[in-house]
């Protein structure tokens, strides 16, 4: 009985130990599975973190590459736009220059047409007079009184002088435009310039018109300038004054102001409207179409004055007729 009880106890203990061992094994297995699950979860989290980080890094790299590529293309586009803008500016400038050249060509064409028309009229007028009076004088069957014959001869002489003057003016303008050189300044006396200029028109002035010279420069003072070219300017101004002044006076004044020669030619003629102060200096401009001349005198006068470094202007404040001011620099000897 005891043996049986002992065997039963032993069997019970064995079974209990077996259960305890199994339970311990189960507990260990359960713990291992939990740890494995935990580790798996950690690995998955780490994997997700690593994958996200790599994706983020790749995204940042891609963004930086895109920005660098985009910046390079933007810079290239800016350079290209700048080149296109420069080329556009060049084209615009060329178009403007072409427009200017076209306008100049058209203006030259109009000036040429105007020149031909003016010269045809101005040259034909004295030629017709010369031809007509010559035929009268040379026709054997025509007998004319002595005074009419003298008048015809005088008309031929006047028209010959006018024709010569027109041709001389054209040649002079051509020479002035084709040559940029100036003669050497010469020493001269201011009073002599004034006297010679008035003497040159003494025969052209109307009867009763006084020619008044005024020179504020001392007689002994020598000035270094271009007396011949100055005489040409003054002759053009005085010719106009003599042509249109039928009564009163023509005054030529010379003074020295701030190392500049100041000539003024004033007359008591009909005067020139202030709004015409620039137009009268244009070629072939004539305020009176019936007056003799080609309208080149004032043009030549201003051309020479500017070539000498001076100016020729109309004094619009003068109301007694017409007054022109010629200002020229004095050259040091």
Tab-separated table of C-alpha atoms in Angstrom:
chain	number	residue	atom	x	y	z
A	1	UNK	CA	0.000	0.000	0.000
A	2	UNK	CA	2.753	2.308	0.932
A	3	UNK	CA	4.496	1.348	-2.177
A	4	UNK	CA	1.441	2.190	-4.148
A	5	UNK	CA	1.022	5.498	-2.360
A	6	UNK	CA	4.641	6.346	-2.940
A	7	UNK	CA	4.330	5.435	-6.567
A	8	UNK	CA	1.227	7.567	-6.844
A	9	UNK	CA	3.051	10.477	-5.136
A	10	UNK	CA	6.023	10.049	-7.410
A	11	UNK	CA	3.722	9.899	-10.409
A	12	UNK	CA	1.897	12.969	-9.216
A	13	UNK	CA	5.093	14.898	-8.673
A	14	UNK	CA	6.362	13.814	-12.014
A	15	UNK	CA	3.173	14.918	-13.677
A	16	UNK	CA	3.297	18.166	-11.773
A	17	UNK	CA	6.861	18.746	-12.784
A	18	UNK	CA	5.965	17.872	-16.334
A	19	UNK	CA	3.118	20.373	-16.254
A	20	UNK	CA	5.362	22.940	-14.610
A	21	UNK	CA	8.063	22.329	-17.213
A	22	UNK	CA	5.501	22.532	-20.002
A	23	UNK	CA	4.059	25.645	-18.537
A	24	UNK	CA	7.561	27.088	-18.172
A	25	UNK	CA	8.275	26.103	-21.759
A	26	UNK	CA	5.031	27.641	-22.861
A	27	UNK	CA	5.817	30.781	-20.918
A	28	UNK	CA	9.290	30.937	-22.426
A	29	UNK	CA	7.872	30.367	-25.891
A	30	UNK	CA	5.278	33.002	-25.341
A	31	UNK	CA	7.938	35.436	-24.133
A	32	UNK	CA	10.144	34.675	-27.123
A	33	UNK	CA	7.267	35.252	-29.553
A	34	UNK	CA	6.434	38.556	-27.869
A	35	UNK	CA	10.012	39.631	-28.047
A	36	UNK	CA	10.168	38.591	-31.682
A	37	UNK	CA	7.005	40.526	-32.410
A	38	UNK	CA	8.427	43.538	-30.612
A	39	UNK	CA	11.681	43.283	-32.474
A	40	UNK	CA	9.810	42.786	-35.753
A	41	UNK	CA	7.738	45.858	-35.044
A	42	UNK	CA	10.921	47.821	-34.241
A	43	UNK	CA	12.524	46.554	-37.422
A	44	UNK	CA	9.462	47.531	-39.398
A	45	UNK	CA	9.472	50.971	-37.801
A	46	UNK	CA	13.166	51.338	-38.510
A	47	UNK	CA	12.573	50.139	-42.050
A	48	UNK	CA	9.770	52.654	-42.524
A	49	UNK	CA	11.930	55.424	-41.022
A	50	UNK	CA	14.897	54.462	-43.189
A	51	UNK	CA	12.718	54.290	-46.339
A	52	UNK	CA	11.106	57.663	-45.522
A	53	UNK	CA	14.493	59.242	-44.848
A	54	UNK	CA	15.911	57.910	-48.087
A	55	UNK	CA	12.844	59.132	-49.964
A	56	UNK	CA	13.132	62.547	-48.303
A	57	UNK	CA	16.831	62.780	-49.092
A	58	UNK	CA	16.209	61.743	-52.668
A	59	UNK	CA	13.434	64.316	-52.858
A	60	UNK	CA	15.712	67.050	-51.515
A	61	UNK	CA	18.463	66.036	-53.943
A	62	UNK	CA	15.980	66.034	-56.801
A	63	UNK	CA	14.680	69.450	-55.716
A	64	UNK	CA	18.197	70.881	-55.505
A	65	UNK	CA	19.024	69.421	-58.907
A	66	UNK	CA	15.839	70.912	-60.347
A	67	UNK	CA	16.589	74.293	-58.817
A	68	UNK	CA	20.154	74.239	-60.158
A	69	UNK	CA	18.961	73.146	-63.599
A	70	UNK	CA	16.157	75.683	-63.555
A	71	UNK	CA	18.543	78.449	-62.442
A	72	UNK	CA	20.925	77.591	-65.242
A	73	UNK	CA	18.133	77.674	-67.804
A	74	UNK	CA	16.797	80.872	-66.310
A	75	UNK	CA	20.249	82.451	-66.647
A	76	UNK	CA	20.520	81.202	-70.211
A	77	UNK	CA	17.094	82.629	-70.969
A	78	UNK	CA	18.091	85.958	-69.428
A	79	UNK	CA	21.270	86.061	-71.523
A	80	UNK	CA	19.292	85.114	-74.616
A	81	UNK	CA	16.696	87.777	-73.881
A	82	UNK	CA	19.468	90.341	-73.401
A	83	UNK	CA	21.000	89.339	-76.723
A	84	UNK	CA	17.610	89.536	-78.413
A	85	UNK	CA	17.016	92.945	-76.823
A	86	UNK	CA	20.393	94.181	-78.047
A	87	UNK	CA	19.674	92.846	-81.511
A	88	UNK	CA	16.244	94.488	-81.377
A	89	UNK	CA	17.834	97.774	-80.327
A	90	UNK	CA	20.295	97.480	-83.211
A	91	UNK	CA	17.444	96.822	-85.639
A	92	UNK	CA	15.456	99.746	-84.229
A	93	UNK	CA	18.512	102.021	-84.491
A	94	UNK	CA	19.123	100.841	-88.053
A	95	UNK	CA	15.486	101.474	-88.925
A	96	UNK	CA	15.719	104.959	-87.436
A	97	UNK	CA	18.931	105.617	-89.355
A	98	UNK	CA	17.314	104.324	-92.530
A	99	UNK	CA	14.323	106.604	-91.892
A	100	UNK	CA	16.696	109.533	-91.373
A	101	UNK	CA	18.590	108.690	-94.546
A	102	UNK	CA	15.307	108.334	-96.413
A	103	UNK	CA	14.144	111.706	-95.135
A	104	UNK	CA	17.488	113.215	-96.111
A	105	UNK	CA	17.242	111.688	-99.563
A	106	UNK	CA	13.713	112.989	-99.974
A	107	UNK	CA	14.778	116.412	-98.688
A	108	UNK	CA	17.753	116.384	-101.060
A	109	UNK	CA	15.459	115.442	-103.915
A	110	UNK	CA	13.075	118.255	-103.033
A	111	UNK	CA	15.988	120.668	-102.665
A	112	UNK	CA	17.336	119.574	-106.028
A	113	UNK	CA	13.945	120.109	-107.641
A	114	UNK	CA	13.604	123.483	-105.940
A	115	UNK	CA	17.141	124.377	-106.989
A	116	UNK	CA	16.490	123.521	-110.622
A	117	UNK	CA	13.231	125.438	-110.618
A	118	UNK	CA	14.771	128.464	-108.906
A	119	UNK	CA	17.877	128.482	-111.060
A	120	UNK	CA	15.849	128.027	-114.234
A	121	UNK	CA	13.753	131.048	-113.346
A	122	UNK	CA	16.560	133.229	-111.972
A	123	UNK	CA	18.960	132.524	-114.822
A	124	UNK	CA	16.327	132.734	-117.518
A	125	UNK	CA	15.164	136.196	-116.383
A	126	UNK	CA	18.465	138.038	-116.979
A	127	UNK	CA	19.193	135.937	-120.067
A	128	UNK	CA	15.848	136.914	-121.589
A	129	UNK	CA	16.552	140.579	-120.822
A	130	UNK	CA	20.039	140.389	-122.303
A	131	UNK	CA	18.780	138.574	-125.390
A	132	UNK	CA	15.846	140.942	-125.895
A	133	UNK	CA	17.786	144.181	-125.561
A	134	UNK	CA	20.609	142.801	-127.699
A	135	UNK	CA	18.174	141.997	-130.492
A	136	UNK	CA	16.741	145.518	-130.309
A	137	UNK	CA	20.188	147.061	-130.539
A	138	UNK	CA	21.396	144.795	-133.347
A	139	UNK	CA	18.323	144.925	-135.573
A	140	UNK	CA	19.285	147.088	-138.564
A	141	UNK	CA	15.737	148.152	-139.448
A	142	UNK	CA	15.006	149.489	-135.974
A	143	UNK	CA	16.054	153.020	-135.196
A	144	UNK	CA	15.947	154.003	-131.526
A	145	UNK	CA	16.721	157.294	-129.841
A	146	UNK	CA	20.058	157.715	-128.137
A	147	UNK	CA	18.593	157.773	-124.608
A	148	UNK	CA	16.705	154.509	-125.201
A	149	UNK	CA	19.841	152.944	-126.622
A	150	UNK	CA	21.717	153.964	-123.479
A	151	UNK	CA	18.954	152.479	-121.327
A	152	UNK	CA	19.103	149.234	-123.282
A	153	UNK	CA	22.863	149.057	-122.831
A	154	UNK	CA	22.487	149.722	-119.114
A	155	UNK	CA	19.857	146.998	-118.800
A	156	UNK	CA	22.146	144.560	-120.592
A	157	UNK	CA	24.961	145.511	-118.234
A	158	UNK	CA	22.768	145.171	-115.114
A	159	UNK	CA	21.378	141.779	-116.135
A	160	UNK	CA	24.835	140.556	-117.089
A	161	UNK	CA	26.080	141.570	-113.630
A	162	UNK	CA	23.069	139.854	-112.019
A	163	UNK	CA	23.655	136.646	-113.973
A	164	UNK	CA	27.342	136.699	-113.052
A	165	UNK	CA	26.450	137.250	-109.389
A	166	UNK	CA	24.094	134.278	-109.367
A	167	UNK	CA	26.700	131.999	-110.904
A	168	UNK	CA	29.387	133.314	-108.531
A	169	UNK	CA	27.150	132.595	-105.545
A	170	UNK	CA	26.544	129.023	-106.729
A	171	UNK	CA	30.249	128.422	-107.252
A	172	UNK	CA	31.066	129.952	-103.871
A	173	UNK	CA	28.524	127.739	-102.073
A	174	UNK	CA	29.872	124.670	-103.808
A	175	UNK	CA	33.411	125.571	-102.759
A	176	UNK	CA	32.341	126.219	-99.161
A	177	UNK	CA	30.562	122.863	-98.912
A	178	UNK	CA	33.386	120.870	-100.487
A	179	UNK	CA	36.285	122.445	-98.561
A	180	UNK	CA	36.704	122.536	-94.792
A	181	UNK	CA	39.935	124.504	-94.796
A	182	UNK	CA	40.095	128.175	-93.885
A	183	UNK	CA	42.614	130.725	-95.092
A	184	UNK	CA	45.186	132.095	-92.690
A	185	UNK	CA	43.929	135.050	-90.582
A	186	UNK	CA	45.295	138.397	-91.686
A	187	UNK	CA	46.044	141.572	-89.716
A	188	UNK	CA	43.806	144.474	-90.733
A	189	UNK	CA	42.181	147.682	-89.492
A	190	UNK	CA	38.547	147.658	-88.438
A	191	UNK	CA	37.813	151.041	-89.984
A	192	UNK	CA	39.125	149.885	-93.359
A	193	UNK	CA	36.721	146.939	-93.378
A	194	UNK	CA	33.769	149.251	-92.761
A	195	UNK	CA	34.791	151.790	-95.408
A	196	UNK	CA	35.454	149.166	-98.084
A	197	UNK	CA	32.133	147.427	-97.424
A	198	UNK	CA	30.113	150.648	-97.824
A	199	UNK	CA	32.086	151.671	-100.920
A	200	UNK	CA	31.127	148.394	-102.587
A	201	UNK	CA	27.414	149.321	-102.568
A	202	UNK	CA	27.667	153.052	-103.081
A	203	UNK	CA	26.510	152.712	-106.698
A	204	UNK	CA	23.682	150.324	-105.781
A	205	UNK	CA	22.015	152.505	-103.143
A	206	UNK	CA	18.905	154.450	-104.131
A	207	UNK	CA	19.276	158.157	-104.609
A	208	UNK	CA	18.928	160.031	-101.337
A	209	UNK	CA	19.767	157.032	-99.112
A	210	UNK	CA	22.598	157.845	-96.700
A	211	UNK	CA	25.406	155.360	-96.052
A	212	UNK	CA	26.593	155.768	-92.458
A	213	UNK	CA	29.804	154.072	-91.192
A	214	UNK	CA	30.497	153.713	-87.465
A	215	UNK	CA	33.563	152.075	-85.959
A	216	UNK	CA	34.298	152.154	-82.225
A	217	UNK	CA	37.656	150.378	-82.634
A	218	UNK	CA	40.633	152.792	-82.535
A	219	UNK	CA	41.995	153.545	-85.999
A	220	UNK	CA	45.495	152.320	-85.121
A	221	UNK	CA	44.333	149.032	-83.534
A	222	UNK	CA	45.166	146.017	-85.667
A	223	UNK	CA	42.878	142.985	-85.505
A	224	UNK	CA	43.671	139.491	-86.726
A	225	UNK	CA	40.756	138.084	-88.718
A	226	UNK	CA	39.499	137.121	-92.202
A	227	UNK	CA	38.861	140.451	-93.958
A	228	UNK	CA	37.995	138.963	-97.372
A	229	UNK	CA	35.410	136.557	-96.016
A	230	UNK	CA	33.982	139.284	-93.781
A	231	UNK	CA	33.701	141.543	-96.844
A	232	UNK	CA	31.720	138.804	-98.588
A	233	UNK	CA	29.240	138.595	-95.693
A	234	UNK	CA	28.886	142.368	-95.413
A	235	UNK	CA	28.397	142.708	-99.159
A	236	UNK	CA	25.464	140.280	-99.022
A	237	UNK	CA	23.876	142.171	-96.132
A	238	UNK	CA	24.468	145.590	-97.687
A	239	UNK	CA	23.194	144.430	-101.100
A	240	UNK	CA	19.893	143.464	-99.509
A	241	UNK	CA	19.740	146.723	-97.583
A	242	UNK	CA	20.431	148.761	-100.738
A	243	UNK	CA	17.875	146.792	-102.719
A	244	UNK	CA	14.953	147.348	-100.346
A	245	UNK	CA	15.806	150.725	-98.771
A	246	UNK	CA	14.387	153.486	-100.976
A	247	UNK	CA	14.747	156.295	-98.449
A	248	UNK	CA	16.421	156.957	-95.143
A	249	UNK	CA	19.793	155.385	-94.373
A	250	UNK	CA	21.923	152.265	-94.207
A	251	UNK	CA	24.209	152.067	-91.186
A	252	UNK	CA	27.183	149.759	-90.744
A	253	UNK	CA	28.567	149.588	-87.198
A	254	UNK	CA	31.675	147.743	-85.964
A	255	UNK	CA	32.606	147.281	-82.306
A	256	UNK	CA	34.871	145.009	-80.286
A	257	UNK	CA	33.097	143.241	-77.404
A	258	UNK	CA	34.636	140.489	-75.267
A	259	UNK	CA	37.301	139.678	-77.881
A	260	UNK	CA	34.639	139.389	-80.558
A	261	UNK	CA	33.951	141.560	-83.575
A	262	UNK	CA	30.355	142.766	-83.648
A	263	UNK	CA	29.114	144.061	-87.013
A	264	UNK	CA	25.564	145.340	-87.418
A	265	UNK	CA	23.853	146.384	-90.649
A	266	UNK	CA	20.688	148.417	-90.077
A	267	UNK	CA	18.443	150.004	-92.707
A	268	UNK	CA	15.190	151.968	-92.840
A	269	UNK	CA	13.514	149.669	-95.333
A	270	UNK	CA	10.249	147.717	-95.002
A	271	UNK	CA	11.682	145.315	-92.439
A	272	UNK	CA	11.345	141.543	-92.055
A	273	UNK	CA	8.605	139.832	-89.982
A	274	UNK	CA	9.931	138.231	-86.797
A	275	UNK	CA	8.397	134.859	-87.700
A	276	UNK	CA	10.577	134.798	-90.825
A	277	UNK	CA	13.840	135.244	-88.895
A	278	UNK	CA	15.056	131.724	-89.698
A	279	UNK	CA	13.308	131.140	-92.982
A	280	UNK	CA	15.198	133.984	-94.674
A	281	UNK	CA	18.479	132.108	-94.185
A	282	UNK	CA	17.273	129.074	-96.141
A	283	UNK	CA	18.391	128.589	-99.708
A	284	UNK	CA	16.397	130.248	-102.478
A	285	UNK	CA	14.103	131.983	-99.975
A	286	UNK	CA	12.713	135.286	-101.250
A	287	UNK	CA	10.130	137.291	-99.342
A	288	UNK	CA	9.493	139.302	-102.512
A	289	UNK	CA	9.268	137.009	-105.523
A	290	UNK	CA	9.511	139.990	-107.874
A	291	UNK	CA	12.830	141.157	-106.486
A	292	UNK	CA	15.988	140.267	-108.380
A	293	UNK	CA	18.271	137.625	-106.979
A	294	UNK	CA	18.259	133.910	-106.295
A	295	UNK	CA	17.714	134.106	-102.547
A	296	UNK	CA	21.220	132.902	-101.717
A	297	UNK	CA	22.804	135.999	-100.168
A	298	UNK	CA	21.774	135.453	-96.558
A	299	UNK	CA	22.381	131.713	-96.881
A	300	UNK	CA	25.968	132.351	-97.960
A	301	UNK	CA	26.424	134.983	-95.248
A	302	UNK	CA	25.385	132.615	-92.445
A	303	UNK	CA	27.379	129.756	-93.962
A	304	UNK	CA	30.575	131.827	-93.872
A	305	UNK	CA	29.850	133.181	-90.382
A	306	UNK	CA	29.414	129.676	-88.969
A	307	UNK	CA	32.517	128.481	-90.790
A	308	UNK	CA	34.460	131.248	-89.056
A	309	UNK	CA	33.085	130.213	-85.673
A	310	UNK	CA	30.602	133.095	-85.421
A	311	UNK	CA	26.923	133.787	-86.031
A	312	UNK	CA	24.641	135.835	-88.265
A	313	UNK	CA	21.159	136.630	-86.956
A	314	UNK	CA	18.241	138.965	-87.523
A	315	UNK	CA	17.566	141.428	-84.694
A	316	UNK	CA	13.811	141.059	-84.179
A	317	UNK	CA	13.756	143.855	-81.584
A	318	UNK	CA	14.745	146.442	-84.188
A	319	UNK	CA	11.640	148.214	-85.512
A	320	UNK	CA	13.099	150.897	-87.782
A	321	UNK	CA	13.526	148.475	-90.714
A	322	UNK	CA	15.875	145.476	-90.791
A	323	UNK	CA	18.964	144.897	-88.658
A	324	UNK	CA	21.405	142.015	-88.909
A	325	UNK	CA	24.071	141.168	-86.317
A	326	UNK	CA	27.310	139.476	-87.323
A	327	UNK	CA	29.510	138.301	-84.455
A	328	UNK	CA	32.943	136.780	-85.126
A	329	UNK	CA	35.817	135.770	-82.850
A	330	UNK	CA	39.107	137.658	-82.986
A	331	UNK	CA	42.171	135.490	-83.586
A	332	UNK	CA	45.337	136.077	-81.643
A	333	UNK	CA	48.241	137.212	-83.782
